[in-house]
Amino acid sequence: MKKFLIGAALGAAAYYYGKKMKENGQLDQMMDEVNDLVCKTKQKVKDVIDQGFNKAEDLADRAETEIDKGKSRLSEMDNQM
């Protein structure tokens, strides 16, 4: 019962302060700031993912180049024998 009363009091306080912030126009400003932050974070996450894909493609290309070099060296050795 004690936890319920504490939760109800905190909920009422949050509602009261939210209502006051909305009346003062602070809530809209805060929502805009949060929205900007979310947009920036999404863009950063997309950039990090793109960088990861680019690095993976580079590694695949390097591996393919090294494999081709190894195959050509093996064929040269077979031709010399």
PDB file of N, CA and C in Angstrom, residues 19-81:
ATOM      1  N   LYS A  19       1.570  20.059 -16.481  1.00  0.00           N
ATOM      2  CA  LYS A  19       0.513  21.027 -16.820  1.00  0.00           C
ATOM      3  C   LYS A  19       1.039  22.452 -16.721  1.00  0.00           C
ATOM      4  N   LYS A  20       1.818  22.736 -15.676  1.00  0.00           N
ATOM      5  CA  LYS A  20       2.390  24.079 -15.506  1.00  0.00           C
ATOM      6  C   LYS A  20       3.368  24.391 -16.646  1.00  0.00           C
ATOM      7  N   MET A  21       4.162  23.414 -17.025  1.00  0.00           N
ATOM      8  CA  MET A  21       5.115  23.632 -18.124  1.00  0.00           C
ATOM      9  C   MET A  21       4.377  23.900 -19.431  1.00  0.00           C
ATOM     10  N   LYS A  22       3.280  23.210 -19.655  1.00  0.00           N
ATOM     11  CA  LYS A  22       2.502  23.422 -20.876  1.00  0.00           C
ATOM     12  C   LYS A  22       1.891  24.813 -20.887  1.00  0.00           C
ATOM     13  N   GLU A  23       1.403  25.251 -19.759  1.00  0.00           N
ATOM     14  CA  GLU A  23       0.817  26.588 -19.665  1.00  0.00           C
ATOM     15  C   GLU A  23       1.856  27.681 -19.925  1.00  0.00           C
ATOM     16  N   ASN A  24       3.074  27.457 -19.497  1.00  0.00           N
ATOM     17  CA  ASN A  24       4.146  28.445 -19.677  1.00  0.00           C
ATOM     18  C   ASN A  24       4.820  28.333 -21.046  1.00  0.00           C
ATOM     19  N   GLY A  25       4.475  27.327 -21.822  1.00  0.00           N
ATOM     20  CA  GLY A  25       5.089  27.143 -23.137  1.00  0.00           C
ATOM     21  C   GLY A  25       6.419  26.430 -23.086  1.00  0.00           C
ATOM     22  N   GLN A  26       6.828  26.002 -21.924  1.00  0.00           N
ATOM     23  CA  GLN A  26       8.108  25.322 -21.786  1.00  0.00           C
ATOM     24  C   GLN A  26       8.056  23.900 -22.334  1.00  0.00           C
ATOM     25  N   LEU A  27       6.894  23.299 -22.282  1.00  0.00           N
ATOM     26  CA  LEU A  27       6.767  21.917 -22.725  1.00  0.00           C
ATOM     27  C   LEU A  27       7.006  21.808 -24.231  1.00  0.00           C
ATOM     28  N   ASP A  28       6.483  22.773 -24.995  1.00  0.00           N
ATOM     29  CA  ASP A  28       6.683  22.751 -26.442  1.00  0.00           C
ATOM     30  C   ASP A  28       8.153  22.917 -26.797  1.00  0.00           C
ATOM     31  N   GLN A  29       8.812  23.820 -26.089  1.00  0.00           N
ATOM     32  CA  GLN A  29      10.235  24.038 -26.325  1.00  0.00           C
ATOM     33  C   GLN A  29      11.034  22.775 -26.005  1.00  0.00           C
ATOM     34  N   MET A  30      10.699  22.144 -24.890  1.00  0.00           N
ATOM     35  CA  MET A  30      11.396  20.932 -24.501  1.00  0.00           C
ATOM     36  C   MET A  30      11.141  19.812 -25.514  1.00  0.00           C
ATOM     37  N   MET A  31       9.910  19.718 -26.010  1.00  0.00           N
ATOM     38  CA  MET A  31       9.582  18.692 -27.007  1.00  0.00           C
ATOM     39  C   MET A  31      10.382  18.921 -28.292  1.00  0.00           C
ATOM     40  N   ASP A  32      10.522  20.180 -28.697  1.00  0.00           N
ATOM     41  CA  ASP A  32      11.312  20.502 -29.889  1.00  0.00           C
ATOM     42  C   ASP A  32      12.774  20.112 -29.702  1.00  0.00           C
ATOM     43  N   GLU A  33      13.321  20.395 -28.523  1.00  0.00           N
ATOM     44  CA  GLU A  33      14.712  20.050 -28.239  1.00  0.00           C
ATOM     45  C   GLU A  33      14.912  18.533 -28.240  1.00  0.00           C
ATOM     46  N   VAL A  34      13.977  17.812 -27.650  1.00  0.00           N
ATOM     47  CA  VAL A  34      14.066  16.348 -27.632  1.00  0.00           C
ATOM     48  C   VAL A  34      13.954  15.801 -29.051  1.00  0.00           C
ATOM     49  N   ASN A  35      13.062  16.376 -29.848  1.00  0.00           N
ATOM     50  CA  ASN A  35      12.902  15.932 -31.230  1.00  0.00           C
ATOM     51  C   ASN A  35      14.188  16.160 -32.020  1.00  0.00           C
ATOM     52  N   ASP A  36      14.828  17.324 -31.847  1.00  0.00           N
ATOM     53  CA  ASP A  36      16.096  17.595 -32.523  1.00  0.00           C
ATOM     54  C   ASP A  36      17.163  16.599 -32.101  1.00  0.00           C
ATOM     55  N   LEU A  37      17.216  16.299 -30.816  1.00  0.00           N
ATOM     56  CA  LEU A  37      18.194  15.343 -30.307  1.00  0.00           C
ATOM     57  C   LEU A  37      17.967  13.959 -30.901  1.00  0.00           C
ATOM     58  N   VAL A  38      16.714  13.546 -30.997  1.00  0.00           N
ATOM     59  CA  VAL A  38      16.390  12.232 -31.558  1.00  0.00           C
ATOM     60  C   VAL A  38      16.793  12.178 -33.032  1.00  0.00           C
ATOM     61  N   CYS A  39      16.525  13.236 -33.774  1.00  0.00           N
ATOM     62  CA  CYS A  39      16.890  13.270 -35.199  1.00  0.00           C
ATOM     63  C   CYS A  39      18.399  13.186 -35.378  1.00  0.00           C
ATOM     64  N   LYS A  40      19.149  13.929 -34.562  1.00  0.00           N
ATOM     65  CA  LYS A  40      20.608  13.892 -34.647  1.00  0.00           C
ATOM     66  C   LYS A  40      21.129  12.503 -34.301  1.00  0.00           C
ATOM     67  N   THR A  41      20.541  11.885 -33.283  1.00  0.00           N
ATOM     68  CA  THR A  41      20.979  10.547 -32.876  1.00  0.00           C
ATOM     69  C   THR A  41      20.706   9.528 -33.968  1.00  0.00           C
ATOM     70  N   LYS A  42      19.532   9.617 -34.603  1.00  0.00           N
ATOM     71  CA  LYS A  42      19.218   8.703 -35.697  1.00  0.00           C
ATOM     72  C   LYS A  42      20.223   8.842 -36.831  1.00  0.00           C
ATOM     73  N   GLN A  43      20.577  10.075 -37.170  1.00  0.00           N
ATOM     74  CA  GLN A  43      21.529  10.309 -38.249  1.00  0.00           C
ATOM     75  C   GLN A  43      22.900   9.746 -37.900  1.00  0.00           C
ATOM     76  N   LYS A  44      23.319   9.922 -36.643  1.00  0.00           N
ATOM     77  CA  LYS A  44      24.614   9.390 -36.220  1.00  0.00           C
ATOM     78  C   LYS A  44      24.625   7.869 -36.293  1.00  0.00           C
ATOM     79  N   VAL A  45      23.530   7.241 -35.882  1.00  0.00           N
ATOM     80  CA  VAL A  45      23.447   5.776 -35.940  1.00  0.00           C
ATOM     81  C   VAL A  45      23.520   5.309 -37.395  1.00  0.00           C
ATOM     82  N   LYS A  46      22.808   5.990 -38.287  1.00  0.00           N
ATOM     83  CA  LYS A  46      22.859   5.632 -39.708  1.00  0.00           C
ATOM     84  C   LYS A  46      24.272   5.793 -40.254  1.00  0.00           C
ATOM     85  N   ASP A  47      24.966   6.862 -39.851  1.00  0.00           N
ATOM     86  CA  ASP A  47      26.336   7.082 -40.305  1.00  0.00           C
ATOM     87  C   ASP A  47      27.268   5.962 -39.832  1.00  0.00           C
ATOM     88  N   VAL A  48      27.115   5.564 -38.581  1.00  0.00           N
ATOM     89  CA  VAL A  48      27.956   4.495 -38.035  1.00  0.00           C
ATOM     90  C   VAL A  48      27.696   3.184 -38.768  1.00  0.00           C
ATOM     91  N   ILE A  49      26.439   2.898 -39.064  1.00  0.00           N
ATOM     92  CA  ILE A  49      26.106   1.666 -39.783  1.00  0.00           C
ATOM     93  C   ILE A  49      26.699   1.704 -41.191  1.00  0.00           C
ATOM     94  N   ASP A  50      26.580   2.841 -41.865  1.00  0.00           N
ATOM     95  CA  ASP A  50      27.152   2.975 -43.203  1.00  0.00           C
ATOM     96  C   ASP A  50      28.662   2.810 -43.180  1.00  0.00           C
ATOM     97  N   GLN A  51      29.316   3.379 -42.181  1.00  0.00           N
ATOM     98  CA  GLN A  51      30.764   3.223 -42.064  1.00  0.00           C
ATOM     99  C   GLN A  51      31.138   1.758 -41.854  1.00  0.00           C
ATOM    100  N   GLY A  52      30.350   1.054 -41.058  1.00  0.00           N
ATOM    101  CA  GLY A  52      30.607  -0.371 -40.837  1.00  0.00           C
ATOM    102  C   GLY A  52      30.470  -1.170 -42.118  1.00  0.00           C
ATOM    103  N   PHE A  53      29.430  -0.879 -42.903  1.00  0.00           N
ATOM    104  CA  PHE A  53      29.262  -1.574 -44.177  1.00  0.00           C
ATOM    105  C   PHE A  53      30.409  -1.257 -45.130  1.00  0.00           C
ATOM    106  N   ASN A  54      30.844  -0.008 -45.164  1.00  0.00           N
ATOM    107  CA  ASN A  54      31.944   0.376 -46.039  1.00  0.00           C
ATOM    108  C   ASN A  54      33.233  -0.352 -45.656  1.00  0.00           C
ATOM    109  N   LYS A  55      33.499  -0.440 -44.365  1.00  0.00           N
ATOM    110  CA  LYS A  55      34.696  -1.149 -43.917  1.00  0.00           C
ATOM    111  C   LYS A  55      34.609  -2.635 -44.254  1.00  0.00           C
ATOM    112  N   ALA A  56      33.428  -3.210 -44.108  1.00  0.00           N
ATOM    113  CA  ALA A  56      33.255  -4.626 -44.439  1.00  0.00           C
ATOM    114  C   ALA A  56      33.484  -4.859 -45.938  1.00  0.00           C
ATOM    115  N   GLU A  57      32.984  -3.961 -46.767  1.00  0.00           N
ATOM    116  CA  GLU A  57      33.202  -4.094 -48.208  1.00  0.00           C
ATOM    117  C   GLU A  57      34.682  -3.958 -48.549  1.00  0.00           C
ATOM    118  N   ASP A  58      35.373  -3.022 -47.897  1.00  0.00           N
ATOM    119  CA  ASP A  58      36.808  -2.863 -48.132  1.00  0.00           C
ATOM    120  C   ASP A  58      37.564  -4.120 -47.743  1.00  0.00           C
ATOM    121  N   LEU A  59      37.225  -4.700 -46.603  1.00  0.00           N
ATOM    122  CA  LEU A  59      37.893  -5.932 -46.172  1.00  0.00           C
ATOM    123  C   LEU A  59      37.624  -7.081 -47.148  1.00  0.00           C
ATOM    124  N   ALA A  60      36.400  -7.160 -47.650  1.00  0.00           N
ATOM    125  CA  ALA A  60      36.072  -8.206 -48.617  1.00  0.00           C
ATOM    126  C   ALA A  60      36.875  -8.017 -49.905  1.00  0.00           C
ATOM    127  N   ASP A  61      37.005  -6.779 -50.349  1.00  0.00           N
ATOM    128  CA  ASP A  61      37.803  -6.511 -51.549  1.00  0.00           C
ATOM    129  C   ASP A  61      39.267  -6.862 -51.341  1.00  0.00           C
ATOM    130  N   ARG A  62      39.800  -6.492 -50.178  1.00  0.00           N
ATOM    131  CA  ARG A  62      41.208  -6.825 -49.882  1.00  0.00           C
ATOM    132  C   ARG A  62      41.414  -8.336 -49.832  1.00  0.00           C
ATOM    133  N   ALA A  63      40.473  -9.034 -49.201  1.00  0.00           N
ATOM    134  CA  ALA A  63      40.588 -10.487 -49.108  1.00  0.00           C
ATOM    135  C   ALA A  63      40.535 -11.105 -50.499  1.00  0.00           C
ATOM    136  N   GLU A  64      39.647 -10.610 -51.342  1.00  0.00           N
ATOM    137  CA  GLU A  64      39.543 -11.143 -52.702  1.00  0.00           C
ATOM    138  C   GLU A  64      40.837 -10.891 -53.482  1.00  0.00           C
ATOM    139  N   THR A  65      41.431  -9.717 -53.297  1.00  0.00           N
ATOM    140  CA  THR A  65      42.692  -9.401 -53.967  1.00  0.00           C
ATOM    141  C   THR A  65      43.797 -10.339 -53.507  1.00  0.00           C
ATOM    142  N   GLU A  66      43.877 -10.566 -52.213  1.00  0.00           N
ATOM    143  CA  GLU A  66      44.915 -11.457 -51.682  1.00  0.00           C
ATOM    144  C   GLU A  66      44.701 -12.894 -52.159  1.00  0.00           C
ATOM    145  N   ILE A  67      43.460 -13.322 -52.227  1.00  0.00           N
ATOM    146  CA  ILE A  67      43.167 -14.677 -52.724  1.00  0.00           C
ATOM    147  C   ILE A  67      43.588 -14.805 -54.176  1.00  0.00           C
ATOM    148  N   ASP A  68      43.298 -13.787 -54.980  1.00  0.00           N
ATOM    149  CA  ASP A  68      43.698 -13.811 -56.384  1.00  0.00           C
ATOM    150  C   ASP A  68      45.211 -13.842 -56.520  1.00  0.00           C
ATOM    151  N   LYS A  69      45.918 -13.088 -55.683  1.00  0.00           N
ATOM    152  CA  LYS A  69      47.390 -13.105 -55.703  1.00  0.00           C
ATOM    153  C   LYS A  69      47.912 -14.498 -55.356  1.00  0.00           C
ATOM    154  N   GLY A  70      47.296 -15.105 -54.346  1.00  0.00           N
ATOM    155  CA  GLY A  70      47.724 -16.447 -53.944  1.00  0.00           C
ATOM    156  C   GLY A  70      47.485 -17.465 -55.048  1.00  0.00           C
ATOM    157  N   LYS A  71      46.358 -17.369 -55.729  1.00  0.00           N
ATOM    158  CA  LYS A  71      46.055 -18.282 -56.826  1.00  0.00           C
ATOM    159  C   LYS A  71      47.042 -18.106 -57.969  1.00  0.00           C
ATOM    160  N   SER A  72      47.373 -16.851 -58.275  1.00  0.00           N
ATOM    161  CA  SER A  72      48.311 -16.620 -59.375  1.00  0.00           C
ATOM    162  C   SER A  72      49.690 -17.129 -59.011  1.00  0.00           C
ATOM    163  N   ARG A  73      50.108 -16.993 -57.776  1.00  0.00           N
ATOM    164  CA  ARG A  73      51.413 -17.512 -57.350  1.00  0.00           C
ATOM    165  C   ARG A  73      51.436 -19.034 -57.419  1.00  0.00           C
ATOM    166  N   LEU A  74      50.319 -19.654 -57.024  1.00  0.00           N
ATOM    167  CA  LEU A  74      50.260 -21.118 -57.108  1.00  0.00           C
ATOM    168  C   LEU A  74      50.325 -21.589 -58.554  1.00  0.00           C
ATOM    169  N   SER A  75      49.638 -20.896 -59.450  1.00  0.00           N
ATOM    170  CA  SER A  75      49.671 -21.305 -60.856  1.00  0.00           C
ATOM    171  C   SER A  75      51.050 -21.080 -61.438  1.00  0.00           C
ATOM    172  N   GLU A  76      51.771 -20.025 -61.007  1.00  0.00           N
ATOM    173  CA  GLU A  76      53.133 -19.792 -61.461  1.00  0.00           C
ATOM    174  C   GLU A  76      54.044 -20.907 -60.986  1.00  0.00           C
ATOM    175  N   MET A  77      53.855 -21.338 -59.739  1.00  0.00           N
ATOM    176  CA  MET A  77      54.684 -22.426 -59.204  1.00  0.00           C
ATOM    177  C   MET A  77      54.401 -23.723 -59.945  1.00  0.00           C
ATOM    178  N   ASP A  78      53.143 -23.986 -60.293  1.00  0.00           N
ATOM    179  CA  ASP A  78      52.814 -25.189 -61.031  1.00  0.00           C
ATOM    180  C   ASP A  78      53.428 -25.145 -62.424  1.00  0.00           C
ATOM    181  N   ASN A  79      53.442 -23.974 -63.042  1.00  0.00           N
ATOM    182  CA  ASN A  79      54.021 -23.848 -64.378  1.00  0.00           C
ATOM    183  C   ASN A  79      55.530 -24.024 -64.349  1.00  0.00           C
ATOM    184  N   GLN A  80      56.188 -23.643 -63.279  1.00  0.00           N
ATOM    185  CA  GLN A  80      57.633 -23.770 -63.170  1.00  0.00           C
ATOM    186  C   GLN A  80      58.047 -25.217 -62.951  1.00  0.00           C
ATOM    187  N   MET A  81      57.201 -26.011 -62.400  1.00  0.00           N
ATOM    188  CA  MET A  81      57.548 -27.405 -62.120  1.00  0.00           C
ATOM    189  C   MET A  81      57.391 -28.193 -63.335  1.00  0.00           C
TER     190      MET A  81
END
